[in-house]
CSV table of C-alpha atoms in Angstrom, one decimal:
chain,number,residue,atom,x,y,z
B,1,UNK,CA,72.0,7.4,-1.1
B,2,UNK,CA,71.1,6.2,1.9
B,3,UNK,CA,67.7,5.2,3.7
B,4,UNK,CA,67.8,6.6,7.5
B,5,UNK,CA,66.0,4.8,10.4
B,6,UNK,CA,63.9,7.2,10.4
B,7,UNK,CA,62.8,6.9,6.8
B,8,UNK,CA,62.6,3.2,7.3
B,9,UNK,CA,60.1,3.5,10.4
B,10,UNK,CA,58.3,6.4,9.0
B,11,UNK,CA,57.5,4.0,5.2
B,12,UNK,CA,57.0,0.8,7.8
B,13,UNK,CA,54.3,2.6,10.1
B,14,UNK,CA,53.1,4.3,6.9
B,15,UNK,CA,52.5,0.9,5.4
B,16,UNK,CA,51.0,-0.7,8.9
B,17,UNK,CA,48.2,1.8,8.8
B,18,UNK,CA,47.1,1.5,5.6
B,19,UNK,CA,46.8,-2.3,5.8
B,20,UNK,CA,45.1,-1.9,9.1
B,21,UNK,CA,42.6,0.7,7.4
B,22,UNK,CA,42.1,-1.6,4.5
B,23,UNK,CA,41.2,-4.3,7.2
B,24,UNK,CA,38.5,-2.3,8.6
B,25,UNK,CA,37.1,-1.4,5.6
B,26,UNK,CA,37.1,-5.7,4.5
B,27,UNK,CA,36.1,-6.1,7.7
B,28,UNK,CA,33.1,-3.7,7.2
B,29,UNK,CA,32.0,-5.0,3.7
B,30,UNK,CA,32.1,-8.4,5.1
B,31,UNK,CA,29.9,-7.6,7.8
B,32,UNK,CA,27.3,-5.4,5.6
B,33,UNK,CA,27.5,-8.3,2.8
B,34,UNK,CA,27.8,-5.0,0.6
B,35,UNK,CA,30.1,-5.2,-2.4
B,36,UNK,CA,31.2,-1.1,-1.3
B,37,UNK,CA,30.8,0.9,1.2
B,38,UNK,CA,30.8,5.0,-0.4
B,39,UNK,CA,29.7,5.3,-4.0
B,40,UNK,CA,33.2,6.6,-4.9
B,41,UNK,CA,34.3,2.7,-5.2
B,42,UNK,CA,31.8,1.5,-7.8
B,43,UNK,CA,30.2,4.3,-9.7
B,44,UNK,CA,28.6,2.0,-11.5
B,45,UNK,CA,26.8,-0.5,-9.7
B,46,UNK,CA,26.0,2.6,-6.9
B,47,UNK,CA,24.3,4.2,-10.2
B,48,UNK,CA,22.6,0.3,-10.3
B,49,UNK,CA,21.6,0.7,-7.2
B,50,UNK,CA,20.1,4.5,-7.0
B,51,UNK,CA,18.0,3.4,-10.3
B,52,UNK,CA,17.1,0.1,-8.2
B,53,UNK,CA,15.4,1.9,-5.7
B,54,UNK,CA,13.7,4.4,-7.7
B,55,UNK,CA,12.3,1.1,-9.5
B,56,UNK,CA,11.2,-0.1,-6.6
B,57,UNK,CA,9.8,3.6,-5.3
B,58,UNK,CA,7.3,3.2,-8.5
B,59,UNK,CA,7.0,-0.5,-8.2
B,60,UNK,CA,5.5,0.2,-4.8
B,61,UNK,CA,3.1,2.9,-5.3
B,62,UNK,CA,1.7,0.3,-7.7
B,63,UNK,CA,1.4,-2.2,-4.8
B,64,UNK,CA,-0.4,0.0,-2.9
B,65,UNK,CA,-3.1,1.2,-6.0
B,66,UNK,CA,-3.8,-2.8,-6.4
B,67,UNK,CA,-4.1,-3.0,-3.0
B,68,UNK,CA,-6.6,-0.3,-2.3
B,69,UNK,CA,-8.6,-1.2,-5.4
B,70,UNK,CA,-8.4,-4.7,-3.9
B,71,UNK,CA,-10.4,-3.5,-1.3
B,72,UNK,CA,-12.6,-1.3,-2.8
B,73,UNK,CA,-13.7,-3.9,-4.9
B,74,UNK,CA,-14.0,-6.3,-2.2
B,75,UNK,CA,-16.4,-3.8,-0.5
B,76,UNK,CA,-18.2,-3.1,-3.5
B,77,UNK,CA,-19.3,-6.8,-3.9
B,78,UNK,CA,-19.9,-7.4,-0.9
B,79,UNK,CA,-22.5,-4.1,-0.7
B,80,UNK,CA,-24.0,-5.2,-4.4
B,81,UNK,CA,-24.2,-8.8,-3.1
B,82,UNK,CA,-26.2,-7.9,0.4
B,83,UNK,CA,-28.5,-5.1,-1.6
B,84,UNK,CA,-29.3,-7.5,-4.6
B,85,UNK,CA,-30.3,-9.9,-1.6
B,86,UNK,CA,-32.5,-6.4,-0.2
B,87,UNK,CA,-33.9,-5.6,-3.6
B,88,UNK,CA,-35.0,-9.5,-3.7
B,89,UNK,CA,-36.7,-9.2,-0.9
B,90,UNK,CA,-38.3,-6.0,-1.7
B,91,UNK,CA,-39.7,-7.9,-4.9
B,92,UNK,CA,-41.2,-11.0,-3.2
B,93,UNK,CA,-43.0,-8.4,-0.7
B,94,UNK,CA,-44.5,-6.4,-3.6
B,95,UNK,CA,-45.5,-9.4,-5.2
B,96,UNK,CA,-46.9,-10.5,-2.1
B,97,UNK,CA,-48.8,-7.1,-1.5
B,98,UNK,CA,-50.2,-7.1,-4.9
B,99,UNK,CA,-52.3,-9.9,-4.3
B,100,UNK,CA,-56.0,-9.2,-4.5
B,101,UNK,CA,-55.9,-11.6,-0.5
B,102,UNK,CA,-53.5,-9.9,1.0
B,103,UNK,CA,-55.4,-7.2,4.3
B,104,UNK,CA,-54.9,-3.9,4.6
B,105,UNK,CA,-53.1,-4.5,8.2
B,106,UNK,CA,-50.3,-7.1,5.9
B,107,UNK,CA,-50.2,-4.6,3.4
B,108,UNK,CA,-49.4,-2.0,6.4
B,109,UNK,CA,-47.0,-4.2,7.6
B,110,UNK,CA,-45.3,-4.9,4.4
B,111,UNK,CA,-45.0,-1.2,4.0
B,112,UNK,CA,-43.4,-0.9,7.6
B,113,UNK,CA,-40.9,-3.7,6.5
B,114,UNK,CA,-39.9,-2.1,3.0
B,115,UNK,CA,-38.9,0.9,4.2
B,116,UNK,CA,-37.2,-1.0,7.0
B,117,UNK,CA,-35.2,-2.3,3.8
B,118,UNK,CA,-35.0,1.2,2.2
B,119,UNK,CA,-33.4,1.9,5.1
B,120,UNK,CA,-30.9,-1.0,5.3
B,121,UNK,CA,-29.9,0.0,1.2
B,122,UNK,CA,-29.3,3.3,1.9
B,123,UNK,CA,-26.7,1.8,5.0
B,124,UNK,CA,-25.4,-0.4,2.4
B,125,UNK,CA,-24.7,3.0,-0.5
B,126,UNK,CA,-23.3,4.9,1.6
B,127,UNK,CA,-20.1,2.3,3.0
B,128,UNK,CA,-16.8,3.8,2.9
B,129,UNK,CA,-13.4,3.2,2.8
B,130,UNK,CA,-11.4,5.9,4.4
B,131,UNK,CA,-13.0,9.1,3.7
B,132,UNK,CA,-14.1,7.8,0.3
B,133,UNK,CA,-18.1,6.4,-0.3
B,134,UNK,CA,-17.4,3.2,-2.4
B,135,UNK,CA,-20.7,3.7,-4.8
B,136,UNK,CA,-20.3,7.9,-4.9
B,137,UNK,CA,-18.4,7.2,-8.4
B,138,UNK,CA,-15.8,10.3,-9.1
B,139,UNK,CA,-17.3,12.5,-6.1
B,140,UNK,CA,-15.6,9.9,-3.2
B,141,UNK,CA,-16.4,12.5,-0.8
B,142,UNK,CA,-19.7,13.3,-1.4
B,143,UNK,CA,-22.9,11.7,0.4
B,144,UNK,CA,-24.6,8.8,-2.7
B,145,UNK,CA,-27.5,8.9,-0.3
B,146,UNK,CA,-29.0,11.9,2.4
B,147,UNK,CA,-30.7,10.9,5.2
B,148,UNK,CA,-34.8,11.8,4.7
């Protein structure tokens, strides 16, 4: 039997456009530094890979719950820190009040300058973080301390 011209040219060009297509697609994964392209060529590792990225999905909404509670502690320390300095104060005023030479204008005055401090705590209770009150426990959104 024989091969025709035609044959011949039609299995040559045949030939010429695969490899060329092949090249692209080296070319491509090259390029990329992916291993493949379409899932269709590794089954496996694109399996690998879909899994990897859920992983990391979860792995990141972890990320985010240590980074929030980060700050909310953070926040909280730094609000218990300033109102134990407050309450401190509060007790060396009282202390000072109570004593039998202290005038009824410095006891006025001390007054004036507790609730000055009152005032200044409740600032400090009711810090937030978003839309949340750090020291309002499980009700976030609700108010530790109304104004008076």
């Amino acid at each position: 039997m024989r091969i025709s011209d035609v044959q011949l040219y039609n299995t040559q060009a045949r030939l010429i456009s695969e490899n060329h297509t092949e090249i692209e697609r080296l070319t491509q994964i090259a390029s990329t530094g992916k291993k493949f392209l379409y899932p269709h060529e590794a089954p496996q590792a694109a399996r690998e890979v879909l899994t990897l990225h859920a992983e990391n999905d979860y792995l990141d909404g972890y990320i985010k719950n240590i980074d929030r509670g980060d700050l909310l502690l953070g926040s909280a320390e730094e609000g218990l820190s300033s109102a134990t300095n407050l309450l401190s104060r509060v007790r060396t005023l009282l202390l000072s009040g109570t004593s039998a030479s202290t005038s009824s204008s410095d006891k006025q005055s001390i007054a004036l300058e507790i609730r000055g401090l009152q005032d200044q705590l409740e600032v400090i209770i009711n810090t937030k973080i978003g839309d949340n009150y750090i020291f309002a426990s499980y009700a976030g959104n609700t108010k530790p301390v109304n104004d008076a």
